[in-house]
Short mmCIF file of C-alpha atoms in Angstrom, two decimals:
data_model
loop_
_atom_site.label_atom_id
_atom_site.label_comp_id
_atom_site.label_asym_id
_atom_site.label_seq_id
_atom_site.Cartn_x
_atom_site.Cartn_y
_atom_site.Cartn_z
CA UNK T 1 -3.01 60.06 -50.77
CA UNK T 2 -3.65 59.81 -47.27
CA UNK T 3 -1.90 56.69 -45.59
CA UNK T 4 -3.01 55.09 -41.69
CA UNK T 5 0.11 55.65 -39.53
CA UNK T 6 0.63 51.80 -39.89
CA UNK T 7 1.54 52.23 -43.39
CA UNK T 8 4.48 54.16 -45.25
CA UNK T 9 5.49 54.96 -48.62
CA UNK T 10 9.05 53.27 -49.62
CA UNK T 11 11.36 54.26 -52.38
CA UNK T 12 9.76 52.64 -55.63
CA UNK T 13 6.28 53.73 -54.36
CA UNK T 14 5.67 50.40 -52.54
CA UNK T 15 4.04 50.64 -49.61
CA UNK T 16 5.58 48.87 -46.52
CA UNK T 17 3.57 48.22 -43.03
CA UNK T 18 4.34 48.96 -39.49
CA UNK T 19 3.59 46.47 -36.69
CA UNK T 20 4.96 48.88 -33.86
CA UNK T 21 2.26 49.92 -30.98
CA UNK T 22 3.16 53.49 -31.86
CA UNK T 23 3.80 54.69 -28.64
CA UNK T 24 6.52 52.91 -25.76
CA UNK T 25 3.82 51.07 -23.55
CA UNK T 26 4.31 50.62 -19.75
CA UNK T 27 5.94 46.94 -18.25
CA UNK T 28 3.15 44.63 -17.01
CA UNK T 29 3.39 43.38 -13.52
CA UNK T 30 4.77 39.82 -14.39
CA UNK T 31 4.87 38.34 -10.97
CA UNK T 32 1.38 39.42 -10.11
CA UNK T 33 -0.15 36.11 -10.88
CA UNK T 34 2.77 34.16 -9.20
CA UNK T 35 1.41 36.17 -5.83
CA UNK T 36 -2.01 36.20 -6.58
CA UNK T 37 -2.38 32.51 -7.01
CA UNK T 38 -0.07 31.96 -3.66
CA UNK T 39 -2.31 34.58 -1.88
CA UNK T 40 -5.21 33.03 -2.63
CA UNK T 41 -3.88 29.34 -1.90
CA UNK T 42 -3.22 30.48 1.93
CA UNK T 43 -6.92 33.13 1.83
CA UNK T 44 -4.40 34.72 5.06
CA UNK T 45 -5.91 37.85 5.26
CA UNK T 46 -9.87 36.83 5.10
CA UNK T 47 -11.87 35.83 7.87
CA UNK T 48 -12.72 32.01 8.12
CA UNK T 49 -16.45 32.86 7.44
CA UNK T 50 -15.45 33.95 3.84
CA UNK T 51 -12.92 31.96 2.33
CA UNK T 52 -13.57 29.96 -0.43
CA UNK T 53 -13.12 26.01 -0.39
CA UNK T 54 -9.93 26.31 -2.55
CA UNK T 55 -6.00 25.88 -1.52
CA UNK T 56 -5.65 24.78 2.18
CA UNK T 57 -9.04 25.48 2.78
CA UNK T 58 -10.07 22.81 0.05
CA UNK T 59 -7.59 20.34 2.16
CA UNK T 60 -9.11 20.59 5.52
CA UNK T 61 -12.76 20.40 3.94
CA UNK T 62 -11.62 17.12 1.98
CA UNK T 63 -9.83 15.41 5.14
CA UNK T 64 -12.69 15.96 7.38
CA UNK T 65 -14.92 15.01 9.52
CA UNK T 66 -13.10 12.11 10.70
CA UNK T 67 -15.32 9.34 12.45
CA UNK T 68 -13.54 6.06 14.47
CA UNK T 69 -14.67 2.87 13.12
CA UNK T 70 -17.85 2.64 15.71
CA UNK T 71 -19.32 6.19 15.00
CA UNK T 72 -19.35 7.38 18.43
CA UNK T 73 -16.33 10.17 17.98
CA UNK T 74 -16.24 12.83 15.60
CA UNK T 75 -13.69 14.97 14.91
CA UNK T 76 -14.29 17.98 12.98
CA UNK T 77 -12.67 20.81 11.37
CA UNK T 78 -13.68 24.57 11.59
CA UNK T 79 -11.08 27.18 11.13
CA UNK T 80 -6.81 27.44 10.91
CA UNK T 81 -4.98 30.43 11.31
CA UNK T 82 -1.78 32.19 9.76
CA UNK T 83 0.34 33.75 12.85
CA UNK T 84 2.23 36.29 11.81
CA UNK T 85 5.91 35.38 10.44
CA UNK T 86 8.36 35.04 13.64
CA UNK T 87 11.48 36.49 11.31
CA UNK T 88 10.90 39.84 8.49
CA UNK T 89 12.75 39.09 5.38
CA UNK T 90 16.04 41.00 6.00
CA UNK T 91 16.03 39.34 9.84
CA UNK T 92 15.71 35.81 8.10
CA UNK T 93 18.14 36.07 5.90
CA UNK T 94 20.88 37.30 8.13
CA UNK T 95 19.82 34.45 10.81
CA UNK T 96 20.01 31.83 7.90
CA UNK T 97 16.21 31.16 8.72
CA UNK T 98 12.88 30.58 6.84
CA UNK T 99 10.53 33.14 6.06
CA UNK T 100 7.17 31.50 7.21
CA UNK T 101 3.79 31.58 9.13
CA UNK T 102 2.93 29.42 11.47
CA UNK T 103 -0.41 26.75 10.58
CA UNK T 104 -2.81 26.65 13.51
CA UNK T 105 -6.52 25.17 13.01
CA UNK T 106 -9.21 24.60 15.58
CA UNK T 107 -10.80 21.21 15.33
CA UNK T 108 -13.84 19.85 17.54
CA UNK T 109 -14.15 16.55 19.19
CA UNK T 110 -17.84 15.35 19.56
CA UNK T 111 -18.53 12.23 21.89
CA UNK T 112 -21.85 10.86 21.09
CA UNK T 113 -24.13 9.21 23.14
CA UNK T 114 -22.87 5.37 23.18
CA UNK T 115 -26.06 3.89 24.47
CA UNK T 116 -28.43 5.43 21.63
CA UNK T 117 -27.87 2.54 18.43
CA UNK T 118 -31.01 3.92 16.26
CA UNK T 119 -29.64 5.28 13.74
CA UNK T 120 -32.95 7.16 12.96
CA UNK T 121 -33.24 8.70 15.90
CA UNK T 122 -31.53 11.78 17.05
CA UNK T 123 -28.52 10.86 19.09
CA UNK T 124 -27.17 13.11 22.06
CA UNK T 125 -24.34 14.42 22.71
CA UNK T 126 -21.88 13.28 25.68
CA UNK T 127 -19.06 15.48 25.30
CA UNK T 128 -17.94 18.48 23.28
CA UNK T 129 -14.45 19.68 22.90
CA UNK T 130 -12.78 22.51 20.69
CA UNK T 131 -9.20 23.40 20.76
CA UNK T 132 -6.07 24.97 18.68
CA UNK T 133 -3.76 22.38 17.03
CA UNK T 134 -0.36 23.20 15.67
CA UNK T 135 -0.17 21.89 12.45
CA UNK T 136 2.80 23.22 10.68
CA UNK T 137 5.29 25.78 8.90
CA UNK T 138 4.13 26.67 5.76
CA UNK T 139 6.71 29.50 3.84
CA UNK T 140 5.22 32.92 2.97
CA UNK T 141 5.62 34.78 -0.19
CA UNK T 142 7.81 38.32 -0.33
CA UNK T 143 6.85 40.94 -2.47
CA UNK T 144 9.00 40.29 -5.29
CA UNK T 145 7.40 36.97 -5.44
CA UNK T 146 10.08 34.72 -3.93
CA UNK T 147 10.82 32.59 -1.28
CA UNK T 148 13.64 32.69 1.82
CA UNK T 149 14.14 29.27 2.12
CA UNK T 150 17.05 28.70 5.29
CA UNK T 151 18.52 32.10 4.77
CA UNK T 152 18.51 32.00 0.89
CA UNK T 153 16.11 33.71 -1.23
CA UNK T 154 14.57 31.66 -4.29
CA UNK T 155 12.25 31.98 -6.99
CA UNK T 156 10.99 28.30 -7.11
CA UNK T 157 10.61 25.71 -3.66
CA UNK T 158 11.82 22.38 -4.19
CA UNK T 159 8.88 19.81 -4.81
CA UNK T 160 7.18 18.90 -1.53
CA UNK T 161 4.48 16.52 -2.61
CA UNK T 162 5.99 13.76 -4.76
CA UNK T 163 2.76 12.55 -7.65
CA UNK T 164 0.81 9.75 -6.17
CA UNK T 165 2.03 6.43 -7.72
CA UNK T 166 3.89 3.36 -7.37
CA UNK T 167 7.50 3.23 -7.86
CA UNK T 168 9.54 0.36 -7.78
CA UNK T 169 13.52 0.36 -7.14
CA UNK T 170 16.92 -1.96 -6.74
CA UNK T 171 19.90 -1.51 -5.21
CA UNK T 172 22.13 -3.48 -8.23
CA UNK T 173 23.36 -5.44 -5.06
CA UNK T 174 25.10 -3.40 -3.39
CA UNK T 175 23.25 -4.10 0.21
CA UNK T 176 22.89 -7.55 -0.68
CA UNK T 177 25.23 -10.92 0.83
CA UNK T 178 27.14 -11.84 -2.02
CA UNK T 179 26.16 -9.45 -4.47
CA UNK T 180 22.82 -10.25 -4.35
CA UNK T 181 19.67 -7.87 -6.02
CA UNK T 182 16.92 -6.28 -3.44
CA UNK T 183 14.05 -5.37 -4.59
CA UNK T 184 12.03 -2.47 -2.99
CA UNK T 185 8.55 -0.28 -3.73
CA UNK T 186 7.26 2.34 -2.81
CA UNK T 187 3.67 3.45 -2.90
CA UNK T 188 2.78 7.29 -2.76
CA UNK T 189 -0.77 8.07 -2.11
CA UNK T 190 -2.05 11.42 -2.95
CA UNK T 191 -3.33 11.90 1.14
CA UNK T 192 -1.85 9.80 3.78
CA UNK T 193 1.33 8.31 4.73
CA UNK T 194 3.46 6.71 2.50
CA UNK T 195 4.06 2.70 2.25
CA UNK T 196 7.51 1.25 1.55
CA UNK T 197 8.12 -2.95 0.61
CA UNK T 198 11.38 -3.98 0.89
CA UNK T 199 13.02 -7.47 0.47
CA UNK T 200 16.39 -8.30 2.96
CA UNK T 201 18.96 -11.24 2.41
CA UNK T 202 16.69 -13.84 3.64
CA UNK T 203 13.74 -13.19 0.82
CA UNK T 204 11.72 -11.97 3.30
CA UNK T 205 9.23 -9.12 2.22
CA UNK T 206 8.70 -6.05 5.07
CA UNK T 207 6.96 -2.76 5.38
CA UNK T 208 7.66 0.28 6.29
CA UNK T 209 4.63 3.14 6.90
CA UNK T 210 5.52 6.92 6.86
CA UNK T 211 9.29 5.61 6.59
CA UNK T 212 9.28 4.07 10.34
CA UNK T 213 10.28 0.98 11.66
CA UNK T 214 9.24 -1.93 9.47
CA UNK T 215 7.44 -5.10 10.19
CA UNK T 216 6.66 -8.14 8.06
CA UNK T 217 3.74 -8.07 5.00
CA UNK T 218 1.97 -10.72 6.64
CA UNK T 219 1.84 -8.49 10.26
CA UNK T 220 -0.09 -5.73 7.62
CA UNK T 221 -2.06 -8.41 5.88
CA UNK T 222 -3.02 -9.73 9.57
CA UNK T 223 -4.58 -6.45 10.27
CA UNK T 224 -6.78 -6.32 7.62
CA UNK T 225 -10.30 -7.80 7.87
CA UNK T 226 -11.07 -11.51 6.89
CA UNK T 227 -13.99 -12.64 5.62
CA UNK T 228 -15.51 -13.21 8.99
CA UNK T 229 -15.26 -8.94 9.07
CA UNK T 230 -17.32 -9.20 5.50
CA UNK T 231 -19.64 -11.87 6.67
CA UNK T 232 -20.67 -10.57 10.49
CA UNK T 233 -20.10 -6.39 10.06
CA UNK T 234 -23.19 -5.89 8.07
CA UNK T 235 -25.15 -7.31 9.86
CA UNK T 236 -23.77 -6.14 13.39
CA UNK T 237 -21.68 -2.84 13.38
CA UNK T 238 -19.91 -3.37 16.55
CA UNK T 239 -18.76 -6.65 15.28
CA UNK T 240 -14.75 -6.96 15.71
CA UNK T 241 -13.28 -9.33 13.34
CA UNK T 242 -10.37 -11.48 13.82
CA UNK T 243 -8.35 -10.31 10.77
CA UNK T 244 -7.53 -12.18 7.86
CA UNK T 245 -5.81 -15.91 9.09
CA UNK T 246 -3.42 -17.79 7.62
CA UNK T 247 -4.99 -19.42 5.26
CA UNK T 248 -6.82 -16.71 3.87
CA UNK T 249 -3.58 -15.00 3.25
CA UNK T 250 -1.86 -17.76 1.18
CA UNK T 251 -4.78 -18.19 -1.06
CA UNK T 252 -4.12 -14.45 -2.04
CA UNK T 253 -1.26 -15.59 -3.72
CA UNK T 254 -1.53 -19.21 -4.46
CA UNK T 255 -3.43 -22.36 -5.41
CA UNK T 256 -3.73 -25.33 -2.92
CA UNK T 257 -3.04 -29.09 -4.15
CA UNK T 258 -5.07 -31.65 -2.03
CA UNK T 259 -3.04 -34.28 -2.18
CA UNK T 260 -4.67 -37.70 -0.30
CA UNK T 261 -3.14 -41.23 0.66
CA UNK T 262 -3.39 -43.84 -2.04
CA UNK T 263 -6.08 -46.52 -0.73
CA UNK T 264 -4.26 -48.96 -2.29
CA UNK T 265 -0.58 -48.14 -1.91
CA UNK T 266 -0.32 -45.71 1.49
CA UNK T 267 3.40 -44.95 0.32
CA UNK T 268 2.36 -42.49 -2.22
CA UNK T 269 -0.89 -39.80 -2.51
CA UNK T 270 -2.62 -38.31 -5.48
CA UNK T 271 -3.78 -35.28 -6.47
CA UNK T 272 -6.52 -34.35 -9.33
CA UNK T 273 -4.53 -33.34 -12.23
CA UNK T 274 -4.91 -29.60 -12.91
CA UNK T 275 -2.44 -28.45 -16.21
CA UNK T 276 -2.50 -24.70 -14.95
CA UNK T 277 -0.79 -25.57 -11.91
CA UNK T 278 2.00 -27.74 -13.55
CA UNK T 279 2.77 -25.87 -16.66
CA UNK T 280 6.44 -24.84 -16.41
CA UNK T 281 7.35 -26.27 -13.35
CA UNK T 282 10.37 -28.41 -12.78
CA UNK T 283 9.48 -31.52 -11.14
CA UNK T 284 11.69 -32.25 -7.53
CA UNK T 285 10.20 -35.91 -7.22
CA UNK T 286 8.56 -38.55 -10.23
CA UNK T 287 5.08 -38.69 -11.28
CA UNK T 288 3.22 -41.26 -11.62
CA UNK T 289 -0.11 -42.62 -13.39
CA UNK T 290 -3.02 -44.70 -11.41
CA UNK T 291 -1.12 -47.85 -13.27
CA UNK T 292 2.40 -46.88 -11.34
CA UNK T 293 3.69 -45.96 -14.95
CA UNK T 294 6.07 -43.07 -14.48
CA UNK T 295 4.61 -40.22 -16.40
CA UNK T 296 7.88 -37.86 -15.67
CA UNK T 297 11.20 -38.13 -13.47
CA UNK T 298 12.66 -35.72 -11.49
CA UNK T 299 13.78 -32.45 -13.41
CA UNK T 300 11.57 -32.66 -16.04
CA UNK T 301 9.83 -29.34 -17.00
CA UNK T 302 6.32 -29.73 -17.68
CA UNK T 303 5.62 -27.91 -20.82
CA UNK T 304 2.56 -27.30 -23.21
CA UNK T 305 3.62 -30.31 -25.05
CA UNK T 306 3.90 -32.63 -22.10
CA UNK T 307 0.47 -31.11 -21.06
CA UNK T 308 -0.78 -32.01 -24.23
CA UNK T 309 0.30 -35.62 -24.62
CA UNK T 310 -1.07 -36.19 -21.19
CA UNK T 311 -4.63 -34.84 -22.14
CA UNK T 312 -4.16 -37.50 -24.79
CA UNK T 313 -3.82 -40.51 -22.77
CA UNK T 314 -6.60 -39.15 -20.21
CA UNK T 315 -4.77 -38.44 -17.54
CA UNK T 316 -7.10 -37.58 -14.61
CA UNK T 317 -5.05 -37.58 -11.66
CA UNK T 318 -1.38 -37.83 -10.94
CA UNK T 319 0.58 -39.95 -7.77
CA UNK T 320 4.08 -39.33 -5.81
CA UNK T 321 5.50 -40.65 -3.13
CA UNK T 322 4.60 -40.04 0.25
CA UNK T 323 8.08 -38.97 1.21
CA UNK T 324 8.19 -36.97 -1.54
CA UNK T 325 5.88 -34.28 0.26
CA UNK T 326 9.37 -33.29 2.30
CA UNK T 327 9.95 -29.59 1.93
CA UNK T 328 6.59 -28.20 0.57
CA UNK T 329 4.34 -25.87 2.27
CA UNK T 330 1.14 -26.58 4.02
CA UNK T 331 -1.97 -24.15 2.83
CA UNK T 332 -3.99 -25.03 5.92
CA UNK T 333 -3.52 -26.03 9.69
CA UNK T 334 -3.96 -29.94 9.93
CA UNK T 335 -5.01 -30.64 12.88
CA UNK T 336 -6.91 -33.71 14.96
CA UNK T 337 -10.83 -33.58 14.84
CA UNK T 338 -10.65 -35.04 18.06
CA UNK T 339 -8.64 -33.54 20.35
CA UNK T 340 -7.42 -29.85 18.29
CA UNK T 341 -4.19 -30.46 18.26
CA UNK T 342 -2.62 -29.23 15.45
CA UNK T 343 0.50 -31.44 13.65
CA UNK T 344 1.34 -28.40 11.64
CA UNK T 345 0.26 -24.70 10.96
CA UNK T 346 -0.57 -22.74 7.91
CA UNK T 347 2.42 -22.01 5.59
CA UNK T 348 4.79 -24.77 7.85
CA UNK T 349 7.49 -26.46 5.97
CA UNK T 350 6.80 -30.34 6.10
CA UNK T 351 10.12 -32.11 7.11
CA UNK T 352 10.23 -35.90 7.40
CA UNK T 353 9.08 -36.03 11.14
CA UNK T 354 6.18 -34.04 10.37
CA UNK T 355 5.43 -36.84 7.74
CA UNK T 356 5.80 -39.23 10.56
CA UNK T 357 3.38 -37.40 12.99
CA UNK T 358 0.47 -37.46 10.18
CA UNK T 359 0.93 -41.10 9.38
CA UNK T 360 0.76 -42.07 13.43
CA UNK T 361 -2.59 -40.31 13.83
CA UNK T 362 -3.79 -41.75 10.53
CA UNK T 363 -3.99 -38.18 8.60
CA UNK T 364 -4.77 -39.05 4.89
CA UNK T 365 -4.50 -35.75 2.68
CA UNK T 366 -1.61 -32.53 2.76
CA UNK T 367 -2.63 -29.39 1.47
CA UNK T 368 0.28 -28.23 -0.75
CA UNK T 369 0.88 -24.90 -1.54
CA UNK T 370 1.40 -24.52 -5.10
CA UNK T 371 3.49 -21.81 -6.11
CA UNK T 372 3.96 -21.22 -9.92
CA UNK T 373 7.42 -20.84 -11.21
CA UNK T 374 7.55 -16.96 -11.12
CA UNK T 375 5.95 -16.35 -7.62
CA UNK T 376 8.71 -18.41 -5.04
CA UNK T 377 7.96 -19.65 -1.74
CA UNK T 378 8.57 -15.92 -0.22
CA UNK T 379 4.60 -15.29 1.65
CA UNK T 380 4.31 -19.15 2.69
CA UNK T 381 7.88 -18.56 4.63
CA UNK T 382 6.55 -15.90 6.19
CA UNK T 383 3.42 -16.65 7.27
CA UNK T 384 5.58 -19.55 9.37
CA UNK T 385 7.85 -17.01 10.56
CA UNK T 386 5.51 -14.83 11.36
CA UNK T 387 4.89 -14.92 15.09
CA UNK T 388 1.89 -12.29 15.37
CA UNK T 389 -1.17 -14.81 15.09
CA UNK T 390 -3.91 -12.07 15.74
CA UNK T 391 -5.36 -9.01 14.42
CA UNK T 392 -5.26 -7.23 18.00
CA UNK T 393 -0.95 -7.93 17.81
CA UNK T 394 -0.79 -6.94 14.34
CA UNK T 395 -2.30 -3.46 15.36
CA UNK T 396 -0.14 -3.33 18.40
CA UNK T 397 3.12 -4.30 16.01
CA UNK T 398 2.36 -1.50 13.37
CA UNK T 399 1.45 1.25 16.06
CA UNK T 400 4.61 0.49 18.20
#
């Protein structure tokens, strides 16, 4: 009986199978792909004309052109170039330096014609610039697939690009005063610079961009178009907002109570009674009906019950005392009709002379900041603090 070489005849004529390949077979090249896929990341050795959009190629196509907010500069991207490595392996290694290739790429500046606004015509050009940029180091591969990395060769880099997210952190309070928790964030785009938000002792919220000096949230929030921007830039592209103002910034985080002088009784004001913006709270001052009866005291906690048995007896609107508006936050300037002045800015602490000032020029109503009982007080202190009023020193803050 003829038998395939696979197969063998065993004592008890049972036939048992070989899975061997027969003959020894030659070691595959494992580290090919490693250097293949590196090689064709960088495309070094091709001309600019034929590499592929792929690896850094595919990252200079995706990051430009790059146009300035009026359209009348253009930068654009057209080639980068490898230099050859300033150390060979052995020299690196015995100088305790990196084995790498200079980045060079050649971008080109385009002025266009300012003067020429139709966008269907053909614009002109004012002014045309090309010209070399260094860009970076970027490590090369050796030919057993590794990398000399400050002298020392490895198989693997450390990660350079962290995965875009947001992370959030503490320090347990150890930087605190008094052992008290900071709270920080950090948000990791996948291009562009990185933003930081940190809090310090005084609750005060600041940002850091690409880790330099930081600045107050509202100086970023300032910087950021209002809704004049929205309202105005369609229509007119050259249109240069103010940024967002104070107001606009405190209604991204809270809700406003108008509270207005009782006609009847100018010690006290009322507000319309709104249960979303009293649930949970913990009263500071006594409520009151429209009949003077005192619906809760100071340090009662307005819960879904209380909310309830007010709904009950048709509670519309809710009084306090006029006094008792000492220590909130304005949402709004007030100001005189008349004359401009203003008694009091947006996100301004009302103390008792403030109080005083409205009732001399015969102001009627506060806007209150409501905060709810998990946000705090933290933006409306800021926006007081913050002394950058425009958009133009906002930019000049965060670029300094």
């Amino acid at each position: 009986m003829n038998l395939p070489e696979s197969e063998v005849w065993c004592h008890g004529g049972r036939v048992r199978k070989k899975f061997s390949f027969g003959k020894n077979q030659a070691l595959p090249n494992l580290i090919a792909p490693q250097k293949e896929s590196y090689e064709g990341f960088l495309q070094r050795d091709l001309a600019a004309s034929k590499r592929q959009s792929v690896g850094l190629q595919r990252i200079f196509d995706s990051s430009f052109p790059v146009l300035d907010a009026a359209g009348r500069l253009q930068l654009d991207f057209l080639e980068y170039v490898l230099e050859e490595p300033v150390c060979d392996e052995e020299d690196s290694k015995y100088r305790g330096l990196t084995y790498m290739s200079l980045l060079k790429a050649k971008f080109r500046l385009t002025i266009w014609d300012e003067a020429e606004k139709d966008s269907e015509a053909k614009r002109s050009v004012l002014h045309v610039k090309e010209q070399d940029v260094y860009v970076g180091e970027v490590p090369l591969m050796t030919s057993r697939g590794t990398f000399i990395i400050n002298g020392v060769e490895r198989v693997v880099v450390s990660q350079i690009h962290r995965s875009p997210g947001v992370v959030f952190a503490s320090d347990h309070g150890v930087r605190g005063a008094a052992s008290k928790t900071l709270f920080s964030a950090r948000i990791i785009p996948s291009q562009g610079a990185w933003i930081d938000f940190e809090f310090d002792n005084r609750d005060f919220l600041y940002v850091r961009i690409d880790r330099k000096r930081r600045f107050l949230v509202t100086t970023l929030l300032r910087a950021l178009p209002g809704k004049d921007w929205e309202n105005n830039n369609a229509e007119n592209q050259d249109f240069a907002g103010t940024g967002m103002t104070d107001e606009e910034i405190l209604s991204l985080m809270y809700e406003t109570a108008l509270w207005t002088q009782d006609a009847q009784n100018p010690d006290r004001v009322e507000t319309k009674w709104m249960a979303e913006q009293w649930k949970g709270r913990i009263l500071q001052y006594d409520l009151w009906d429209s009949q003077g009866r005192v619906l809760a005291s100071a340090g009662t906690k307005i819960t879904l019950r209380t909310i309830k048995e007010w709904e009950k007896q048709g509670v519309e609107s809710v009084f306090r005392a006029w006094d008792a508006l000492e220590g909130e936050h304005v949402a709004m300037d007030i100001y005189c009709p008349q004359t401009g002045r203003i008694y009091i800015e947006a996100g301004g602490e009302i103390t008792t002379d403030v109080l005083d000032v409205l009732r001399e020029n015969g102001i009627t109503f506060v806007p209150v900041v409501v905060a709810q009982p998990d946000q705090g007080l933290y933006l409306a202190r800021m926006v007081a603090a913050d002394k950058h009023v425009s958009r133009d020193e906002a930019l000049l803050e965060i670029h300094r």
